[in-house]
Amino acid sequence: MTNDKDYWEIVTRQMSIVNKEEQERYKNCKIAVIGCGGIGGQTIEMLARMGIGELVLVDKDCFDLSNLNRQNFATTDKIGMIKSEVAKQKVELINPFVKVTCINTHVDETNIDEIIADSNLVIEALDNVLTRVIVTRCANEKKIPLVHGAINATLGQVTTFLPNTKSYEEMFNLPSLGKELTADVIESLNSIAAATPPVIGPTPNLVGCIQAMEAFKIITGVGKVTVAPEILTFDLLNLGSFSLEKI
């Protein structure tokens, strides 16, 4: 499947939602997804199905049995395999027109600049505060839009940080705000969510779908994007809880 006509056949059902020029922008876009687990796996799949041009997939972890309850790239035959590499294989099966790069490394201050260097947009699908701070700081410095998503049990949240909006650290009043990431600051960030949170399958997958759609809207210019300090929140145990809040 190498004919450009096939690409347009893949996305034909969404072409009444966007026009060809808008879809072309998406087709020519590069997105870095930091985290390929529960949230990230669903985000990656939706980005590919909507016809993204290029993905950088970042995750050093391997699948284990505890991932099977929620991570849609996790299957019993993939236990022990690197998440980003499995994600790349899945994307290539879904949409062979997507160029995919895997980065199997731990994200830190020394490599984040290179990881997101020429991306048009960053999606963070992480499970720890310290790495979120590192990623969001770099995206802000490089003036790259960043779509944030997080979950806890049945709770989910999504927003977008732009260079001219509140930062992630400002919005959540983190102890690292305005400080270098010294050992003491890192310790204080790690203590915020020291325990592994509970999670059930639909929560991260719904957040991932919403993040993918927010990215699609940012790139194509279609629809209204949830931008900080506004944040979309929900609790799947209370379907009347979906709300747009301002922090």
PDB file of C-alpha atoms in Angstrom:
ATOM      1  CA  MET A   1       0.000   0.000   0.000  1.00  0.00           C
ATOM      2  CA  THR A   2       2.154   2.845  -1.339  1.00  0.00           C
ATOM      3  CA  ASN A   3      -0.228   4.796  -3.544  1.00  0.00           C
ATOM      4  CA  ASP A   4      -1.214   8.210  -2.148  1.00  0.00           C
ATOM      5  CA  LYS A   5      -4.764   7.392  -3.228  1.00  0.00           C
ATOM      6  CA  ASP A   6      -4.830   4.677  -0.567  1.00  0.00           C
ATOM      7  CA  TYR A   7      -4.047   7.232   2.136  1.00  0.00           C
ATOM      8  CA  TRP A   8      -7.110   9.244   1.198  1.00  0.00           C
ATOM      9  CA  GLU A   9      -9.214   6.087   1.169  1.00  0.00           C
ATOM     10  CA  ILE A  10      -8.126   5.356   4.767  1.00  0.00           C
ATOM     11  CA  VAL A  11      -9.351   8.764   5.952  1.00  0.00           C
ATOM     12  CA  THR A  12     -12.332   9.079   3.609  1.00  0.00           C
ATOM     13  CA  ARG A  13     -14.959   8.761   6.369  1.00  0.00           C
ATOM     14  CA  GLN A  14     -13.645  11.857   8.183  1.00  0.00           C
ATOM     15  CA  MET A  15     -13.433  14.089   5.120  1.00  0.00           C
ATOM     16  CA  SER A  16     -16.819  15.655   5.832  1.00  0.00           C
ATOM     17  CA  ILE A  17     -15.407  16.810   9.188  1.00  0.00           C
ATOM     18  CA  VAL A  18     -12.229  18.365   7.754  1.00  0.00           C
ATOM     19  CA  ASN A  19     -11.447  19.584   4.264  1.00  0.00           C
ATOM     20  CA  LYS A  20      -8.482  18.374   2.209  1.00  0.00           C
ATOM     21  CA  GLU A  21      -6.263  21.318   3.131  1.00  0.00           C
ATOM     22  CA  GLU A  22      -6.860  20.707   6.836  1.00  0.00           C
ATOM     23  CA  GLN A  23      -6.202  16.982   6.479  1.00  0.00           C
ATOM     24  CA  GLU A  24      -3.026  17.754   4.515  1.00  0.00           C
ATOM     25  CA  ARG A  25      -1.769  19.761   7.493  1.00  0.00           C
ATOM     26  CA  TYR A  26      -2.341  16.714   9.674  1.00  0.00           C
ATOM     27  CA  LYS A  27      -0.712  14.437   7.076  1.00  0.00           C
ATOM     28  CA  ASN A  28       2.415  16.623   7.105  1.00  0.00           C
ATOM     29  CA  CYS A  29       2.619  16.906  10.897  1.00  0.00           C
ATOM     30  CA  LYS A  30       5.052  15.274  13.324  1.00  0.00           C
ATOM     31  CA  ILE A  31       3.889  14.425  16.848  1.00  0.00           C
ATOM     32  CA  ALA A  32       6.008  13.123  19.727  1.00  0.00           C
ATOM     33  CA  VAL A  33       4.113  10.858  22.136  1.00  0.00           C
ATOM     34  CA  ILE A  34       5.896  10.471  25.464  1.00  0.00           C
ATOM     35  CA  GLY A  35       4.598   7.258  27.016  1.00  0.00           C
ATOM     36  CA  CYS A  36       3.223   4.266  25.107  1.00  0.00           C
ATOM     37  CA  GLY A  37       1.200   2.556  27.865  1.00  0.00           C
ATOM     38  CA  GLY A  38      -2.457   2.888  28.832  1.00  0.00           C
ATOM     39  CA  ILE A  39      -3.047   6.486  27.766  1.00  0.00           C
ATOM     40  CA  GLY A  40      -0.330   6.622  25.130  1.00  0.00           C
ATOM     41  CA  GLY A  41      -1.296   3.393  23.380  1.00  0.00           C
ATOM     42  CA  GLN A  42      -4.811   4.611  22.673  1.00  0.00           C
ATOM     43  CA  THR A  43      -3.539   8.059  21.677  1.00  0.00           C
ATOM     44  CA  ILE A  44      -1.056   6.558  19.231  1.00  0.00           C
ATOM     45  CA  GLU A  45      -3.641   4.300  17.621  1.00  0.00           C
ATOM     46  CA  MET A  46      -6.129   7.133  17.118  1.00  0.00           C
ATOM     47  CA  LEU A  47      -3.463   9.459  15.698  1.00  0.00           C
ATOM     48  CA  ALA A  48      -2.509   6.774  13.176  1.00  0.00           C
ATOM     49  CA  ARG A  49      -6.102   6.015  12.218  1.00  0.00           C
ATOM     50  CA  MET A  50      -6.808   9.722  11.631  1.00  0.00           C
ATOM     51  CA  GLY A  51      -3.850   9.887   9.224  1.00  0.00           C
ATOM     52  CA  ILE A  52      -0.961  11.542  11.067  1.00  0.00           C
ATOM     53  CA  GLY A  53       2.188  11.899   8.980  1.00  0.00           C
ATOM     54  CA  GLU A  54       4.929  11.129  11.496  1.00  0.00           C
ATOM     55  CA  LEU A  55       5.157   9.837  15.072  1.00  0.00           C
ATOM     56  CA  VAL A  56       7.996   9.736  17.578  1.00  0.00           C
ATOM     57  CA  LEU A  57       7.155   7.110  20.198  1.00  0.00           C
ATOM     58  CA  VAL A  58       9.027   7.288  23.491  1.00  0.00           C
ATOM     59  CA  ASP A  59       8.969   4.609  26.196  1.00  0.00           C
ATOM     60  CA  LYS A  60      11.656   2.424  27.771  1.00  0.00           C
ATOM     61  CA  ASP A  61       9.291   0.029  29.566  1.00  0.00           C
ATOM     62  CA  CYS A  62       8.275  -3.490  28.575  1.00  0.00           C
ATOM     63  CA  PHE A  63       4.804  -5.001  28.755  1.00  0.00           C
ATOM     64  CA  ASP A  64       3.909  -7.167  31.753  1.00  0.00           C
ATOM     65  CA  LEU A  65       0.788  -9.039  32.769  1.00  0.00           C
ATOM     66  CA  SER A  66      -0.576  -6.147  34.825  1.00  0.00           C
ATOM     67  CA  ASN A  67      -0.833  -4.068  31.624  1.00  0.00           C
ATOM     68  CA  LEU A  68      -3.441  -6.372  30.082  1.00  0.00           C
ATOM     69  CA  ASN A  69      -6.387  -4.747  31.896  1.00  0.00           C
ATOM     70  CA  ARG A  70      -6.036  -1.432  30.067  1.00  0.00           C
ATOM     71  CA  GLN A  71      -3.162  -1.068  27.561  1.00  0.00           C
ATOM     72  CA  ASN A  72      -4.506  -1.807  24.103  1.00  0.00           C
ATOM     73  CA  PHE A  73      -1.106  -2.764  22.652  1.00  0.00           C
ATOM     74  CA  ALA A  74      -0.588  -5.267  25.481  1.00  0.00           C
ATOM     75  CA  THR A  75      -1.347  -8.866  24.501  1.00  0.00           C
ATOM     76  CA  THR A  76      -0.102 -12.117  25.993  1.00  0.00           C
ATOM     77  CA  ASP A  77       2.338 -12.656  23.122  1.00  0.00           C
ATOM     78  CA  LYS A  78       3.877  -9.221  23.715  1.00  0.00           C
ATOM     79  CA  ILE A  79       4.774  -9.698  27.400  1.00  0.00           C
ATOM     80  CA  GLY A  80       8.410  -8.658  27.919  1.00  0.00           C
ATOM     81  CA  MET A  81       8.567  -6.659  24.689  1.00  0.00           C
ATOM     82  CA  ILE A  82       9.386  -2.942  24.593  1.00  0.00           C
ATOM     83  CA  LYS A  83       6.207  -0.856  24.461  1.00  0.00           C
ATOM     84  CA  SER A  84       7.398   1.674  21.896  1.00  0.00           C
ATOM     85  CA  GLU A  85       8.534  -1.062  19.505  1.00  0.00           C
ATOM     86  CA  VAL A  86       5.220  -2.902  19.782  1.00  0.00           C
ATOM     87  CA  ALA A  87       3.414   0.399  19.204  1.00  0.00           C
ATOM     88  CA  LYS A  88       5.473   0.989  16.057  1.00  0.00           C
ATOM     89  CA  GLN A  89       4.534  -2.454  14.720  1.00  0.00           C
ATOM     90  CA  LYS A  90       0.853  -1.808  15.419  1.00  0.00           C
ATOM     91  CA  VAL A  91       0.904   1.623  13.741  1.00  0.00           C
ATOM     92  CA  GLU A  92       2.523   0.170  10.629  1.00  0.00           C
ATOM     93  CA  LEU A  93      -0.269  -2.410  10.401  1.00  0.00           C
ATOM     94  CA  ILE A  94      -2.982   0.225  10.888  1.00  0.00           C
ATOM     95  CA  ASN A  95      -1.615   2.898   8.569  1.00  0.00           C
ATOM     96  CA  PRO A  96       1.563   2.223   6.552  1.00  0.00           C
ATOM     97  CA  PHE A  97       1.716   5.883   5.505  1.00  0.00           C
ATOM     98  CA  VAL A  98       2.822   6.924   9.012  1.00  0.00           C
ATOM     99  CA  LYS A  99       6.565   7.352   9.504  1.00  0.00           C
ATOM    100  CA  VAL A 100       7.405   6.015  12.972  1.00  0.00           C
ATOM    101  CA  THR A 101      10.517   6.471  15.099  1.00  0.00           C
ATOM    102  CA  CYS A 102      11.000   4.584  18.385  1.00  0.00           C
ATOM    103  CA  ILE A 103      13.052   5.975  21.243  1.00  0.00           C
ATOM    104  CA  ASN A 104      13.546   3.362  23.951  1.00  0.00           C
ATOM    105  CA  THR A 105      15.001   5.477  26.702  1.00  0.00           C
ATOM    106  CA  HIS A 106      14.239   7.136  30.009  1.00  0.00           C
ATOM    107  CA  VAL A 107      13.303  10.785  29.448  1.00  0.00           C
ATOM    108  CA  ASP A 108      15.344  13.295  31.441  1.00  0.00           C
ATOM    109  CA  GLU A 109      16.759  16.813  31.195  1.00  0.00           C
ATOM    110  CA  THR A 110      19.716  15.638  29.091  1.00  0.00           C
ATOM    111  CA  ASN A 111      17.716  14.143  26.218  1.00  0.00           C
ATOM    112  CA  ILE A 112      14.270  15.736  26.090  1.00  0.00           C
ATOM    113  CA  ASP A 113      15.386  18.610  23.840  1.00  0.00           C
ATOM    114  CA  GLU A 114      16.612  16.188  21.177  1.00  0.00           C
ATOM    115  CA  ILE A 115      13.568  13.915  21.550  1.00  0.00           C
ATOM    116  CA  ILE A 116      11.006  16.609  20.727  1.00  0.00           C
ATOM    117  CA  ALA A 117      13.371  18.803  18.681  1.00  0.00           C
ATOM    118  CA  ASP A 118      11.428  19.218  15.416  1.00  0.00           C
ATOM    119  CA  SER A 119       8.001  18.003  16.489  1.00  0.00           C
ATOM    120  CA  ASN A 120       4.980  20.148  15.711  1.00  0.00           C
ATOM    121  CA  LEU A 121       3.188  18.945  18.829  1.00  0.00           C
ATOM    122  CA  VAL A 122       3.901  16.885  21.959  1.00  0.00           C
ATOM    123  CA  ILE A 123       1.487  14.566  23.733  1.00  0.00           C
ATOM    124  CA  GLU A 124       2.473  13.522  27.235  1.00  0.00           C
ATOM    125  CA  ALA A 125       0.947  10.251  28.377  1.00  0.00           C
ATOM    126  CA  LEU A 126       3.042   9.835  31.492  1.00  0.00           C
ATOM    127  CA  ASP A 127       2.488   8.420  34.953  1.00  0.00           C
ATOM    128  CA  ASN A 128       4.880  10.513  37.031  1.00  0.00           C
ATOM    129  CA  VAL A 129       5.080  14.204  37.888  1.00  0.00           C
ATOM    130  CA  LEU A 130       8.842  14.680  37.528  1.00  0.00           C
ATOM    131  CA  THR A 131       8.936  13.567  33.891  1.00  0.00           C
ATOM    132  CA  ARG A 132       5.875  15.704  33.152  1.00  0.00           C
ATOM    133  CA  VAL A 133       7.722  18.730  34.520  1.00  0.00           C
ATOM    134  CA  ILE A 134      10.768  17.970  32.348  1.00  0.00           C
ATOM    135  CA  VAL A 135       8.683  17.460  29.197  1.00  0.00           C
ATOM    136  CA  THR A 136       6.363  20.428  29.706  1.00  0.00           C
ATOM    137  CA  ARG A 137       9.250  22.785  30.472  1.00  0.00           C
ATOM    138  CA  CYS A 138      11.054  21.821  27.280  1.00  0.00           C
ATOM    139  CA  ALA A 139       7.928  22.056  25.127  1.00  0.00           C
ATOM    140  CA  ASN A 140       7.217  25.509  26.535  1.00  0.00           C
ATOM    141  CA  GLU A 141      10.776  26.689  25.891  1.00  0.00           C
ATOM    142  CA  LYS A 142      10.563  25.453  22.299  1.00  0.00           C
ATOM    143  CA  LYS A 143       7.061  26.940  21.905  1.00  0.00           C
ATOM    144  CA  ILE A 144       5.583  23.548  21.017  1.00  0.00           C
ATOM    145  CA  PRO A 145       1.933  22.900  21.962  1.00  0.00           C
ATOM    146  CA  LEU A 146       1.623  20.086  24.510  1.00  0.00           C
ATOM    147  CA  VAL A 147      -1.485  18.023  25.196  1.00  0.00           C
ATOM    148  CA  HIS A 148      -1.597  16.746  28.775  1.00  0.00           C
ATOM    149  CA  GLY A 149      -3.554  13.758  30.024  1.00  0.00           C
ATOM    150  CA  ALA A 150      -3.674  12.022  33.394  1.00  0.00           C
ATOM    151  CA  ILE A 151      -5.756   9.424  35.203  1.00  0.00           C
ATOM    152  CA  ASN A 152      -6.393   7.962  38.640  1.00  0.00           C
ATOM    153  CA  ALA A 153      -8.780   5.021  38.991  1.00  0.00           C
ATOM    154  CA  THR A 154     -11.942   6.222  37.182  1.00  0.00           C
ATOM    155  CA  LEU A 155     -10.883   9.894  37.087  1.00  0.00           C
ATOM    156  CA  GLY A 156      -9.411  11.485  33.988  1.00  0.00           C
ATOM    157  CA  GLN A 157      -8.261  14.915  32.866  1.00  0.00           C
ATOM    158  CA  VAL A 158      -7.064  16.540  29.636  1.00  0.00           C
ATOM    159  CA  THR A 159      -5.835  20.015  28.740  1.00  0.00           C
ATOM    160  CA  THR A 160      -3.403  21.729  26.390  1.00  0.00           C
ATOM    161  CA  PHE A 161      -0.472  23.925  27.358  1.00  0.00           C
ATOM    162  CA  LEU A 162       0.640  26.619  24.919  1.00  0.00           C
ATOM    163  CA  PRO A 163       3.594  29.033  25.223  1.00  0.00           C
ATOM    164  CA  ASN A 164       1.248  31.866  26.214  1.00  0.00           C
ATOM    165  CA  THR A 165      -0.869  29.930  28.743  1.00  0.00           C
ATOM    166  CA  LYS A 166      -0.341  28.876  32.327  1.00  0.00           C
ATOM    167  CA  SER A 167       2.330  26.196  32.564  1.00  0.00           C
ATOM    168  CA  TYR A 168       1.787  22.720  33.995  1.00  0.00           C
ATOM    169  CA  GLU A 169       3.706  23.709  37.131  1.00  0.00           C
ATOM    170  CA  GLU A 170       1.747  26.947  37.561  1.00  0.00           C
ATOM    171  CA  MET A 171      -1.603  25.301  36.988  1.00  0.00           C
ATOM    172  CA  PHE A 172      -1.063  22.635  39.623  1.00  0.00           C
ATOM    173  CA  ASN A 173       1.070  24.800  41.946  1.00  0.00           C
ATOM    174  CA  LEU A 174       3.966  22.333  41.994  1.00  0.00           C
ATOM    175  CA  PRO A 175       6.927  22.756  44.371  1.00  0.00           C
ATOM    176  CA  SER A 176       9.287  22.898  41.366  1.00  0.00           C
ATOM    177  CA  LEU A 177       7.773  26.122  40.026  1.00  0.00           C
ATOM    178  CA  GLY A 178      10.541  28.609  39.224  1.00  0.00           C
ATOM    179  CA  LYS A 179      13.260  26.300  40.564  1.00  0.00           C
ATOM    180  CA  GLU A 180      16.058  24.195  39.131  1.00  0.00           C
ATOM    181  CA  LEU A 181      15.528  20.466  39.409  1.00  0.00           C
ATOM    182  CA  THR A 182      17.894  19.893  42.305  1.00  0.00           C
ATOM    183  CA  ALA A 183      17.881  16.677  44.335  1.00  0.00           C
ATOM    184  CA  ASP A 184      15.563  18.243  46.920  1.00  0.00           C
ATOM    185  CA  VAL A 185      13.109  19.491  44.294  1.00  0.00           C
ATOM    186  CA  ILE A 186      13.121  16.120  42.535  1.00  0.00           C
ATOM    187  CA  GLU A 187      12.416  14.397  45.839  1.00  0.00           C
ATOM    188  CA  SER A 188       9.474  16.703  46.501  1.00  0.00           C
ATOM    189  CA  LEU A 189       8.026  15.995  43.032  1.00  0.00           C
ATOM    190  CA  ASN A 190       8.460  12.237  43.409  1.00  0.00           C
ATOM    191  CA  SER A 191       6.661  12.335  46.745  1.00  0.00           C
ATOM    192  CA  ILE A 192       3.510  13.809  45.166  1.00  0.00           C
ATOM    193  CA  ALA A 193       2.482  10.489  43.636  1.00  0.00           C
ATOM    194  CA  ALA A 194       4.733   7.958  45.305  1.00  0.00           C
ATOM    195  CA  ALA A 195       2.179   5.122  45.254  1.00  0.00           C
ATOM    196  CA  THR A 196       1.068   3.370  42.074  1.00  0.00           C
ATOM    197  CA  PRO A 197      -2.485   4.615  41.385  1.00  0.00           C
ATOM    198  CA  PRO A 198      -5.388   2.237  40.729  1.00  0.00           C
ATOM    199  CA  VAL A 199      -6.685   2.137  37.163  1.00  0.00           C
ATOM    200  CA  ILE A 200      -9.383   0.397  35.141  1.00  0.00           C
ATOM    201  CA  GLY A 201      -9.301  -0.044  31.380  1.00  0.00           C
ATOM    202  CA  PRO A 202     -11.773   2.542  30.050  1.00  0.00           C
ATOM    203  CA  THR A 203     -10.221   5.485  31.932  1.00  0.00           C
ATOM    204  CA  PRO A 204      -6.818   5.760  30.195  1.00  0.00           C
ATOM    205  CA  ASN A 205      -8.290   4.757  26.867  1.00  0.00           C
ATOM    206  CA  LEU A 206     -10.879   7.529  26.999  1.00  0.00           C
ATOM    207  CA  VAL A 207      -8.204  10.071  27.984  1.00  0.00           C
ATOM    208  CA  GLY A 208      -6.047   8.843  25.095  1.00  0.00           C
ATOM    209  CA  CYS A 209      -8.883   9.251  22.599  1.00  0.00           C
ATOM    210  CA  ILE A 210      -9.577  12.772  23.815  1.00  0.00           C
ATOM    211  CA  GLN A 211      -5.886  13.710  23.650  1.00  0.00           C
ATOM    212  CA  ALA A 212      -5.673  12.453  20.075  1.00  0.00           C
ATOM    213  CA  MET A 213      -8.718  14.504  19.106  1.00  0.00           C
ATOM    214  CA  GLU A 214      -7.335  17.611  20.818  1.00  0.00           C
ATOM    215  CA  ALA A 215      -4.126  17.185  18.815  1.00  0.00           C
ATOM    216  CA  PHE A 216      -6.150  16.767  15.614  1.00  0.00           C
ATOM    217  CA  LYS A 217      -8.071  19.981  16.361  1.00  0.00           C
ATOM    218  CA  ILE A 218      -4.895  21.952  17.115  1.00  0.00           C
ATOM    219  CA  ILE A 219      -3.242  20.895  13.865  1.00  0.00           C
ATOM    220  CA  THR A 220      -6.234  21.183  11.546  1.00  0.00           C
ATOM    221  CA  GLY A 221      -7.781  24.249  13.191  1.00  0.00           C
ATOM    222  CA  VAL A 222     -11.181  22.537  13.393  1.00  0.00           C
ATOM    223  CA  GLY A 223     -13.210  22.845  16.596  1.00  0.00           C
ATOM    224  CA  LYS A 224     -12.495  24.315  20.030  1.00  0.00           C
ATOM    225  CA  VAL A 225      -9.471  23.100  21.983  1.00  0.00           C
ATOM    226  CA  THR A 226      -9.411  22.845  25.782  1.00  0.00           C
ATOM    227  CA  VAL A 227      -6.523  25.135  26.742  1.00  0.00           C
ATOM    228  CA  ALA A 228      -5.010  25.842  30.181  1.00  0.00           C
ATOM    229  CA  PRO A 229      -6.133  27.047  32.653  1.00  0.00           C
ATOM    230  CA  GLU A 230      -9.282  25.219  31.511  1.00  0.00           C
ATOM    231  CA  ILE A 231      -9.208  21.449  31.969  1.00  0.00           C
ATOM    232  CA  LEU A 232     -11.625  18.717  30.956  1.00  0.00           C
ATOM    233  CA  THR A 233     -12.307  16.319  33.835  1.00  0.00           C
ATOM    234  CA  PHE A 234     -14.499  13.271  34.341  1.00  0.00           C
ATOM    235  CA  ASP A 235     -15.263  10.369  36.654  1.00  0.00           C
ATOM    236  CA  LEU A 236     -16.479   7.232  34.881  1.00  0.00           C
ATOM    237  CA  LEU A 237     -18.408   6.182  37.988  1.00  0.00           C
ATOM    238  CA  ASN A 238     -20.510   9.305  37.483  1.00  0.00           C
ATOM    239  CA  LEU A 239     -21.187   9.977  33.824  1.00  0.00           C
ATOM    240  CA  GLY A 240     -22.782  13.290  34.710  1.00  0.00           C
ATOM    241  CA  SER A 241     -19.374  14.459  35.944  1.00  0.00           C
ATOM    242  CA  PHE A 242     -17.882  15.443  32.584  1.00  0.00           C
ATOM    243  CA  SER A 243     -17.035  19.108  33.006  1.00  0.00           C
ATOM    244  CA  LEU A 244     -14.782  21.914  31.860  1.00  0.00           C
ATOM    245  CA  GLU A 245     -13.148  23.559  34.843  1.00  0.00           C
ATOM    246  CA  LYS A 246     -10.830  26.533  35.227  1.00  0.00           C
ATOM    247  CA  ILE A 247      -7.898  26.208  37.622  1.00  0.00           C
TER     248      ILE A 247
END
